[in-house]
Amino acid sequence: MALPPKKPGGPRVGGAAATVPPEWETGKERLANDQLSDLAGALEEELEEIKVKYEMYFIGAERMEPARRRDDLKRNIARLKNAFTRNAGIRFRIQALHARYLSYERLWLRSTREKESGTYRRDVLKARRKAAERAEAPAPVAAAPVLAPTPTPTPVAPTAPAAAPVASRVKPPPLPAPKGVVPAMSDAELRTLYESFVAAKRSCNEDVSKVTLESIARTVNKQAPEIAAKFKAKRVEFKVAVRDGRAVLTAVPKI
């Protein structure tokens, strides 16, 4: 009696080819596919976390670039891409993960180069916004005009401490405003501003021998109309401030 033909891969049992259940042939492959699917899911989550880290790095919330995590992710995705599987769904998922990583990597590397060279778009916009804010803010009065010597025969403000009692007893005449210009501050306000400015310069160990009441009045009356016209203000007040260890006058438009 002739034996039935042997099925490829099937062991002979009792003189006949035994039928191997399908689950025996695909059991290992299913296990491998499950492992690849789990690994792909873990790498997808890692990619999203690194994406968030890079976004925080580019806006300045993170100081260090997550370059090491990016390199580790790149190696793991390359290993996963080289893994063998006959499952079309898993192959497509791995290819999509690899393509998404390459897209992100090009963006990250380009943005990092721009950030290091100072041409990153967010940094440029931030710098422009700060420049606009500085342009809108009240500008400090230049200290040079205040420090310029005034060629007058009789200075009103004394330059020596010994002459201070005389200045307190003798009331100097009102300071005339320049022709065609309304004074920005009253006589009393100008004298208060002058005394505060001198005191601030002395506290900063600056020379006050050339600072006079007339020079401050002339500077205030000259710059007040210009600042008022620029900011469309009804009035401009001047205050004393200390910046970088130096006493300066600042103009504050009152709209």
PDB file of C-alpha atoms in Angstrom:
ATOM      1  CA  MET A   1       0.000   0.000   0.000  1.00  0.00           C
ATOM      2  CA  ALA A   2       1.452   3.329  -1.024  1.00  0.00           C
ATOM      3  CA  LEU A   3       1.912   6.089   1.620  1.00  0.00           C
ATOM      4  CA  PRO A   4       0.292   9.429   1.053  1.00  0.00           C
ATOM      5  CA  PRO A   5       2.641  12.140  -0.167  1.00  0.00           C
ATOM      6  CA  LYS A   6       4.603  13.958   2.551  1.00  0.00           C
ATOM      7  CA  LYS A   7       3.561  17.514   3.227  1.00  0.00           C
ATOM      8  CA  PRO A   8       6.427  19.949   3.307  1.00  0.00           C
ATOM      9  CA  GLY A   9       7.509  20.706   6.817  1.00  0.00           C
ATOM     10  CA  GLY A  10       5.187  18.141   8.374  1.00  0.00           C
ATOM     11  CA  PRO A  11       6.590  15.326  10.518  1.00  0.00           C
ATOM     12  CA  ARG A  12       5.606  11.763   9.699  1.00  0.00           C
ATOM     13  CA  VAL A  13       3.483  10.146  12.369  1.00  0.00           C
ATOM     14  CA  GLY A  14       2.358   6.487  11.994  1.00  0.00           C
ATOM     15  CA  GLY A  15       3.472   6.304   8.379  1.00  0.00           C
ATOM     16  CA  ALA A  16       1.395   9.372   7.352  1.00  0.00           C
ATOM     17  CA  ALA A  17       2.061  13.087   7.212  1.00  0.00           C
ATOM     18  CA  ALA A  18       0.595  14.777  10.290  1.00  0.00           C
ATOM     19  CA  THR A  19      -1.207  18.101   9.855  1.00  0.00           C
ATOM     20  CA  VAL A  20       0.447  20.949  11.870  1.00  0.00           C
ATOM     21  CA  PRO A  21      -2.118  23.355  13.335  1.00  0.00           C
ATOM     22  CA  PRO A  22      -1.870  26.883  11.853  1.00  0.00           C
ATOM     23  CA  GLU A  23      -1.372  28.459  15.281  1.00  0.00           C
ATOM     24  CA  TRP A  24       1.807  26.401  15.715  1.00  0.00           C
ATOM     25  CA  GLU A  25       3.272  27.834  12.525  1.00  0.00           C
ATOM     26  CA  THR A  26       2.437  31.484  13.370  1.00  0.00           C
ATOM     27  CA  GLY A  27       2.831  31.500  17.152  1.00  0.00           C
ATOM     28  CA  LYS A  28       6.380  32.882  17.166  1.00  0.00           C
ATOM     29  CA  GLU A  29       5.556  35.395  14.474  1.00  0.00           C
ATOM     30  CA  ARG A  30       2.565  36.689  16.433  1.00  0.00           C
ATOM     31  CA  LEU A  31       4.743  37.084  19.501  1.00  0.00           C
ATOM     32  CA  ALA A  32       7.329  39.002  17.482  1.00  0.00           C
ATOM     33  CA  ASN A  33       4.630  41.240  15.977  1.00  0.00           C
ATOM     34  CA  ASP A  34       3.247  42.040  19.417  1.00  0.00           C
ATOM     35  CA  GLN A  35       6.701  42.987  20.624  1.00  0.00           C
ATOM     36  CA  LEU A  36       7.287  45.192  17.575  1.00  0.00           C
ATOM     37  CA  SER A  37       3.923  46.881  18.067  1.00  0.00           C
ATOM     38  CA  ASP A  38       4.663  47.583  21.740  1.00  0.00           C
ATOM     39  CA  LEU A  39       8.109  48.915  20.866  1.00  0.00           C
ATOM     40  CA  ALA A  40       6.681  51.149  18.150  1.00  0.00           C
ATOM     41  CA  GLY A  41       4.161  52.563  20.622  1.00  0.00           C
ATOM     42  CA  ALA A  42       6.892  53.299  23.178  1.00  0.00           C
ATOM     43  CA  LEU A  43       9.024  55.063  20.564  1.00  0.00           C
ATOM     44  CA  GLU A  44       6.039  57.121  19.405  1.00  0.00           C
ATOM     45  CA  GLU A  45       5.519  58.320  22.972  1.00  0.00           C
ATOM     46  CA  GLU A  46       9.242  59.110  23.305  1.00  0.00           C
ATOM     47  CA  LEU A  47       9.122  61.114  20.063  1.00  0.00           C
ATOM     48  CA  GLU A  48       6.247  63.239  21.378  1.00  0.00           C
ATOM     49  CA  GLU A  49       8.063  63.875  24.667  1.00  0.00           C
ATOM     50  CA  ILE A  50      11.221  64.967  22.861  1.00  0.00           C
ATOM     51  CA  LYS A  51       9.123  67.201  20.617  1.00  0.00           C
ATOM     52  CA  VAL A  52       7.738  68.971  23.706  1.00  0.00           C
ATOM     53  CA  LYS A  53      11.250  69.273  25.153  1.00  0.00           C
ATOM     54  CA  TYR A  54      12.504  70.936  21.977  1.00  0.00           C
ATOM     55  CA  GLU A  55       9.596  73.376  21.923  1.00  0.00           C
ATOM     56  CA  MET A  56      10.381  74.370  25.514  1.00  0.00           C
ATOM     57  CA  TYR A  57      14.063  74.713  24.590  1.00  0.00           C
ATOM     58  CA  PHE A  58      13.321  76.999  21.653  1.00  0.00           C
ATOM     59  CA  ILE A  59      11.106  79.330  23.720  1.00  0.00           C
ATOM     60  CA  GLY A  60      13.703  79.510  26.496  1.00  0.00           C
ATOM     61  CA  ALA A  61      11.908  77.424  29.119  1.00  0.00           C
ATOM     62  CA  GLU A  62      14.604  74.718  28.891  1.00  0.00           C
ATOM     63  CA  ARG A  63      18.305  75.628  28.972  1.00  0.00           C
ATOM     64  CA  MET A  64      19.696  72.381  27.591  1.00  0.00           C
ATOM     65  CA  GLU A  65      18.926  70.893  24.188  1.00  0.00           C
ATOM     66  CA  PRO A  66      17.654  67.268  24.472  1.00  0.00           C
ATOM     67  CA  ALA A  67      20.268  66.108  21.950  1.00  0.00           C
ATOM     68  CA  ARG A  68      21.174  62.905  23.793  1.00  0.00           C
ATOM     69  CA  ARG A  69      17.569  61.706  23.958  1.00  0.00           C
ATOM     70  CA  ARG A  70      17.170  62.575  20.289  1.00  0.00           C
ATOM     71  CA  ASP A  71      20.219  60.479  19.323  1.00  0.00           C
ATOM     72  CA  ASP A  72      19.044  57.508  21.404  1.00  0.00           C
ATOM     73  CA  LEU A  73      15.620  57.703  19.789  1.00  0.00           C
ATOM     74  CA  LYS A  74      17.193  57.825  16.338  1.00  0.00           C
ATOM     75  CA  ARG A  75      19.175  54.618  16.994  1.00  0.00           C
ATOM     76  CA  ASN A  76      16.151  52.792  18.377  1.00  0.00           C
ATOM     77  CA  ILE A  77      13.975  53.756  15.420  1.00  0.00           C
ATOM     78  CA  ALA A  78      16.706  52.567  13.028  1.00  0.00           C
ATOM     79  CA  ARG A  79      16.830  49.166  14.794  1.00  0.00           C
ATOM     80  CA  LEU A  80      13.058  48.897  14.692  1.00  0.00           C
ATOM     81  CA  LYS A  81      12.990  49.763  10.994  1.00  0.00           C
ATOM     82  CA  ASN A  82      15.457  46.953  10.230  1.00  0.00           C
ATOM     83  CA  ALA A  83      13.387  44.366  12.113  1.00  0.00           C
ATOM     84  CA  PHE A  84      11.670  41.775   9.896  1.00  0.00           C
ATOM     85  CA  THR A  85       7.916  41.391   9.902  1.00  0.00           C
ATOM     86  CA  ARG A  86       5.349  40.202   7.373  1.00  0.00           C
ATOM     87  CA  ASN A  87       2.594  42.231   9.005  1.00  0.00           C
ATOM     88  CA  ALA A  88       1.746  45.076   6.614  1.00  0.00           C
ATOM     89  CA  GLY A  89       0.100  47.166   9.329  1.00  0.00           C
ATOM     90  CA  ILE A  90       3.180  47.082  11.572  1.00  0.00           C
ATOM     91  CA  ARG A  91       5.480  47.810   8.632  1.00  0.00           C
ATOM     92  CA  PHE A  92       3.414  50.872   7.711  1.00  0.00           C
ATOM     93  CA  ARG A  93       3.397  52.043  11.342  1.00  0.00           C
ATOM     94  CA  ILE A  94       7.185  51.761  11.625  1.00  0.00           C
ATOM     95  CA  GLN A  95       7.715  53.561   8.310  1.00  0.00           C
ATOM     96  CA  ALA A  96       5.395  56.373   9.372  1.00  0.00           C
ATOM     97  CA  LEU A  97       7.264  56.694  12.691  1.00  0.00           C
ATOM     98  CA  HIS A  98      10.601  56.857  10.881  1.00  0.00           C
ATOM     99  CA  ALA A  99       9.342  59.494   8.414  1.00  0.00           C
ATOM    100  CA  ARG A 100       7.875  61.600  11.227  1.00  0.00           C
ATOM    101  CA  TYR A 101      11.139  61.468  13.137  1.00  0.00           C
ATOM    102  CA  LEU A 102      13.149  62.581  10.091  1.00  0.00           C
ATOM    103  CA  SER A 103      10.793  65.523   9.582  1.00  0.00           C
ATOM    104  CA  TYR A 104      11.136  66.604  13.214  1.00  0.00           C
ATOM    105  CA  GLU A 105      14.908  66.110  13.161  1.00  0.00           C
ATOM    106  CA  ARG A 106      15.348  68.439  10.166  1.00  0.00           C
ATOM    107  CA  LEU A 107      13.234  71.081  11.906  1.00  0.00           C
ATOM    108  CA  TRP A 108      15.119  70.731  15.196  1.00  0.00           C
ATOM    109  CA  LEU A 109      18.564  70.936  13.621  1.00  0.00           C
ATOM    110  CA  ARG A 110      17.653  73.966  11.512  1.00  0.00           C
ATOM    111  CA  SER A 111      16.052  75.788  14.450  1.00  0.00           C
ATOM    112  CA  THR A 112      19.048  75.000  16.665  1.00  0.00           C
ATOM    113  CA  ARG A 113      21.441  76.507  14.104  1.00  0.00           C
ATOM    114  CA  GLU A 114      19.262  79.607  13.825  1.00  0.00           C
ATOM    115  CA  LYS A 115      19.051  79.924  17.609  1.00  0.00           C
ATOM    116  CA  GLU A 116      22.829  79.697  17.973  1.00  0.00           C
ATOM    117  CA  SER A 117      23.387  82.281  15.221  1.00  0.00           C
ATOM    118  CA  GLY A 118      20.716  84.652  16.556  1.00  0.00           C
ATOM    119  CA  THR A 119      18.430  84.377  13.521  1.00  0.00           C
ATOM    120  CA  TYR A 120      15.771  82.112  15.020  1.00  0.00           C
ATOM    121  CA  ARG A 121      12.346  83.501  14.103  1.00  0.00           C
ATOM    122  CA  ARG A 122      10.945  83.505  17.636  1.00  0.00           C
ATOM    123  CA  ASP A 123      14.070  85.245  18.953  1.00  0.00           C
ATOM    124  CA  VAL A 124      13.879  87.870  16.211  1.00  0.00           C
ATOM    125  CA  LEU A 125      10.208  88.550  16.922  1.00  0.00           C
ATOM    126  CA  LYS A 126      10.944  88.760  20.644  1.00  0.00           C
ATOM    127  CA  ALA A 127      13.770  91.236  20.026  1.00  0.00           C
ATOM    128  CA  ARG A 128      11.522  93.352  17.791  1.00  0.00           C
ATOM    129  CA  ARG A 129       8.786  93.349  20.428  1.00  0.00           C
ATOM    130  CA  LYS A 130      11.232  94.495  23.102  1.00  0.00           C
ATOM    131  CA  ALA A 131      12.568  97.211  20.790  1.00  0.00           C
ATOM    132  CA  ALA A 132       9.024  98.441  20.185  1.00  0.00           C
ATOM    133  CA  GLU A 133       8.347  98.507  23.922  1.00  0.00           C
ATOM    134  CA  ARG A 134      11.506 100.516  24.507  1.00  0.00           C
ATOM    135  CA  ALA A 135      10.494 102.956  21.780  1.00  0.00           C
ATOM    136  CA  GLU A 136       7.085 103.467  23.376  1.00  0.00           C
ATOM    137  CA  ALA A 137       8.480 103.829  26.902  1.00  0.00           C
ATOM    138  CA  PRO A 138       9.499 107.295  28.201  1.00  0.00           C
ATOM    139  CA  ALA A 139      13.036 107.993  27.108  1.00  0.00           C
ATOM    140  CA  PRO A 140      15.573 109.201  29.696  1.00  0.00           C
ATOM    141  CA  VAL A 141      16.766 112.753  29.297  1.00  0.00           C
ATOM    142  CA  ALA A 142      20.317 112.841  28.016  1.00  0.00           C
ATOM    143  CA  ALA A 143      22.729 113.623  30.829  1.00  0.00           C
ATOM    144  CA  ALA A 144      25.184 115.430  28.562  1.00  0.00           C
ATOM    145  CA  PRO A 145      23.123 118.638  28.207  1.00  0.00           C
ATOM    146  CA  VAL A 146      22.640 118.771  31.954  1.00  0.00           C
ATOM    147  CA  LEU A 147      26.364 118.459  32.602  1.00  0.00           C
ATOM    148  CA  ALA A 148      27.298 121.100  30.035  1.00  0.00           C
ATOM    149  CA  PRO A 149      28.735 124.262  31.649  1.00  0.00           C
ATOM    150  CA  THR A 150      26.569 127.368  31.444  1.00  0.00           C
ATOM    151  CA  PRO A 151      28.399 130.625  30.620  1.00  0.00           C
ATOM    152  CA  THR A 152      26.681 132.877  33.119  1.00  0.00           C
ATOM    153  CA  PRO A 153      28.421 135.561  35.224  1.00  0.00           C
ATOM    154  CA  THR A 154      26.421 134.890  38.406  1.00  0.00           C
ATOM    155  CA  PRO A 155      25.407 131.231  38.956  1.00  0.00           C
ATOM    156  CA  VAL A 156      22.316 130.892  41.103  1.00  0.00           C
ATOM    157  CA  ALA A 157      23.105 127.577  42.763  1.00  0.00           C
ATOM    158  CA  PRO A 158      26.178 127.539  45.029  1.00  0.00           C
ATOM    159  CA  THR A 159      28.842 124.963  44.271  1.00  0.00           C
ATOM    160  CA  ALA A 160      30.424 124.896  47.743  1.00  0.00           C
ATOM    161  CA  PRO A 161      28.732 123.583  50.893  1.00  0.00           C
ATOM    162  CA  ALA A 162      29.734 126.735  52.824  1.00  0.00           C
ATOM    163  CA  ALA A 163      27.549 128.908  50.602  1.00  0.00           C
ATOM    164  CA  ALA A 164      24.428 126.830  51.202  1.00  0.00           C
ATOM    165  CA  PRO A 165      23.054 129.051  54.075  1.00  0.00           C
ATOM    166  CA  VAL A 166      23.283 132.128  51.821  1.00  0.00           C
ATOM    167  CA  ALA A 167      21.297 130.382  49.083  1.00  0.00           C
ATOM    168  CA  SER A 168      18.597 129.478  51.586  1.00  0.00           C
ATOM    169  CA  ARG A 169      18.220 133.091  52.780  1.00  0.00           C
ATOM    170  CA  VAL A 170      18.361 134.810  49.401  1.00  0.00           C
ATOM    171  CA  LYS A 171      15.554 133.952  46.978  1.00  0.00           C
ATOM    172  CA  PRO A 172      16.855 134.120  43.391  1.00  0.00           C
ATOM    173  CA  PRO A 173      14.705 135.737  40.711  1.00  0.00           C
ATOM    174  CA  PRO A 174      12.374 133.542  38.600  1.00  0.00           C
ATOM    175  CA  LEU A 175      14.008 131.739  35.724  1.00  0.00           C
ATOM    176  CA  PRO A 176      12.784 133.033  32.356  1.00  0.00           C
ATOM    177  CA  ALA A 177      11.666 130.439  29.849  1.00  0.00           C
ATOM    178  CA  PRO A 178      13.074 130.481  26.320  1.00  0.00           C
ATOM    179  CA  LYS A 179      11.287 132.804  23.943  1.00  0.00           C
ATOM    180  CA  GLY A 180       8.082 131.263  22.569  1.00  0.00           C
ATOM    181  CA  VAL A 181       8.217 128.253  24.919  1.00  0.00           C
ATOM    182  CA  VAL A 182       5.920 127.708  27.890  1.00  0.00           C
ATOM    183  CA  PRO A 183       7.861 126.387  30.925  1.00  0.00           C
ATOM    184  CA  ALA A 184       7.355 122.666  31.427  1.00  0.00           C
ATOM    185  CA  MET A 185       7.623 122.997  35.208  1.00  0.00           C
ATOM    186  CA  SER A 186       7.028 125.750  37.716  1.00  0.00           C
ATOM    187  CA  ASP A 187       9.848 127.586  39.490  1.00  0.00           C
ATOM    188  CA  ALA A 188       9.369 125.571  42.671  1.00  0.00           C
ATOM    189  CA  GLU A 189       9.282 122.270  40.754  1.00  0.00           C
ATOM    190  CA  LEU A 190      12.474 123.161  38.910  1.00  0.00           C
ATOM    191  CA  ARG A 191      14.292 123.967  42.153  1.00  0.00           C
ATOM    192  CA  THR A 192      13.072 120.709  43.736  1.00  0.00           C
ATOM    193  CA  LEU A 193      14.196 118.788  40.667  1.00  0.00           C
ATOM    194  CA  TYR A 194      17.593 120.505  40.767  1.00  0.00           C
ATOM    195  CA  GLU A 195      18.153 119.736  44.450  1.00  0.00           C
ATOM    196  CA  SER A 196      17.101 116.084  43.987  1.00  0.00           C
ATOM    197  CA  PHE A 197      19.364 115.722  40.966  1.00  0.00           C
ATOM    198  CA  VAL A 198      22.379 117.159  42.796  1.00  0.00           C
ATOM    199  CA  ALA A 199      21.740 114.933  45.808  1.00  0.00           C
ATOM    200  CA  ALA A 200      21.478 111.853  43.595  1.00  0.00           C
ATOM    201  CA  LYS A 201      24.716 112.669  41.771  1.00  0.00           C
ATOM    202  CA  ARG A 202      26.531 113.170  45.061  1.00  0.00           C
ATOM    203  CA  SER A 203      25.261 109.802  46.312  1.00  0.00           C
ATOM    204  CA  CYS A 204      26.755 108.268  43.149  1.00  0.00           C
ATOM    205  CA  ASN A 205      30.069 110.105  43.769  1.00  0.00           C
ATOM    206  CA  GLU A 206      29.622 112.216  40.629  1.00  0.00           C
ATOM    207  CA  ASP A 207      30.925 115.737  40.083  1.00  0.00           C
ATOM    208  CA  VAL A 208      28.229 118.402  40.600  1.00  0.00           C
ATOM    209  CA  SER A 209      30.373 121.519  40.189  1.00  0.00           C
ATOM    210  CA  LYS A 210      29.029 122.120  36.677  1.00  0.00           C
ATOM    211  CA  VAL A 211      25.372 121.350  37.409  1.00  0.00           C
ATOM    212  CA  THR A 212      23.361 124.573  37.680  1.00  0.00           C
ATOM    213  CA  LEU A 213      19.722 125.430  38.056  1.00  0.00           C
ATOM    214  CA  GLU A 214      19.767 127.361  34.779  1.00  0.00           C
ATOM    215  CA  SER A 215      21.139 124.411  32.779  1.00  0.00           C
ATOM    216  CA  ILE A 216      18.442 122.080  34.131  1.00  0.00           C
ATOM    217  CA  ALA A 217      15.719 124.656  33.422  1.00  0.00           C
ATOM    218  CA  ARG A 218      16.968 125.169  29.873  1.00  0.00           C
ATOM    219  CA  THR A 219      17.103 121.396  29.231  1.00  0.00           C
ATOM    220  CA  VAL A 220      13.637 120.807  30.658  1.00  0.00           C
ATOM    221  CA  ASN A 221      12.062 123.691  28.729  1.00  0.00           C
ATOM    222  CA  LYS A 222      13.728 122.534  25.519  1.00  0.00           C
ATOM    223  CA  GLN A 223      12.904 118.838  25.688  1.00  0.00           C
ATOM    224  CA  ALA A 224       9.410 119.033  27.201  1.00  0.00           C
ATOM    225  CA  PRO A 225       7.670 120.331  24.024  1.00  0.00           C
ATOM    226  CA  GLU A 226       9.452 117.748  21.860  1.00  0.00           C
ATOM    227  CA  ILE A 227       8.486 114.838  24.129  1.00  0.00           C
ATOM    228  CA  ALA A 228       4.919 116.136  24.502  1.00  0.00           C
ATOM    229  CA  ALA A 229       4.532 116.352  20.715  1.00  0.00           C
ATOM    230  CA  LYS A 230       6.018 112.875  20.217  1.00  0.00           C
ATOM    231  CA  PHE A 231       3.741 111.152  22.726  1.00  0.00           C
ATOM    232  CA  LYS A 232       0.773 113.554  22.288  1.00  0.00           C
ATOM    233  CA  ALA A 233       0.908 114.351  25.992  1.00  0.00           C
ATOM    234  CA  LYS A 234      -0.682 117.310  27.752  1.00  0.00           C
ATOM    235  CA  ARG A 235       2.154 117.617  30.239  1.00  0.00           C
ATOM    236  CA  VAL A 236       5.640 116.220  30.769  1.00  0.00           C
ATOM    237  CA  GLU A 237       7.055 115.596  34.220  1.00  0.00           C
ATOM    238  CA  PHE A 238      10.754 115.106  34.948  1.00  0.00           C
ATOM    239  CA  LYS A 239      12.075 112.826  37.670  1.00  0.00           C
ATOM    240  CA  VAL A 240      15.484 111.788  38.982  1.00  0.00           C
ATOM    241  CA  ALA A 241      16.587 108.189  38.532  1.00  0.00           C
ATOM    242  CA  VAL A 242      19.819 106.228  39.043  1.00  0.00           C
ATOM    243  CA  ARG A 243      20.815 103.929  36.171  1.00  0.00           C
ATOM    244  CA  ASP A 244      24.052 101.992  35.910  1.00  0.00           C
ATOM    245  CA  GLY A 245      25.484 103.919  38.837  1.00  0.00           C
ATOM    246  CA  ARG A 246      24.725 107.353  37.332  1.00  0.00           C
ATOM    247  CA  ALA A 247      22.048 109.903  38.149  1.00  0.00           C
ATOM    248  CA  VAL A 248      19.901 110.894  35.175  1.00  0.00           C
ATOM    249  CA  LEU A 249      16.715 112.841  34.523  1.00  0.00           C
ATOM    250  CA  THR A 250      13.787 110.921  33.029  1.00  0.00           C
ATOM    251  CA  ALA A 251      10.818 112.403  31.227  1.00  0.00           C
ATOM    252  CA  VAL A 252       7.334 111.038  31.984  1.00  0.00           C
ATOM    253  CA  PRO A 253       4.634 112.112  29.495  1.00  0.00           C
ATOM    254  CA  LYS A 254       1.207 112.652  31.037  1.00  0.00           C
ATOM    255  CA  ILE A 255      -1.443 111.829  28.431  1.00  0.00           C
TER     256      ILE A 255
END
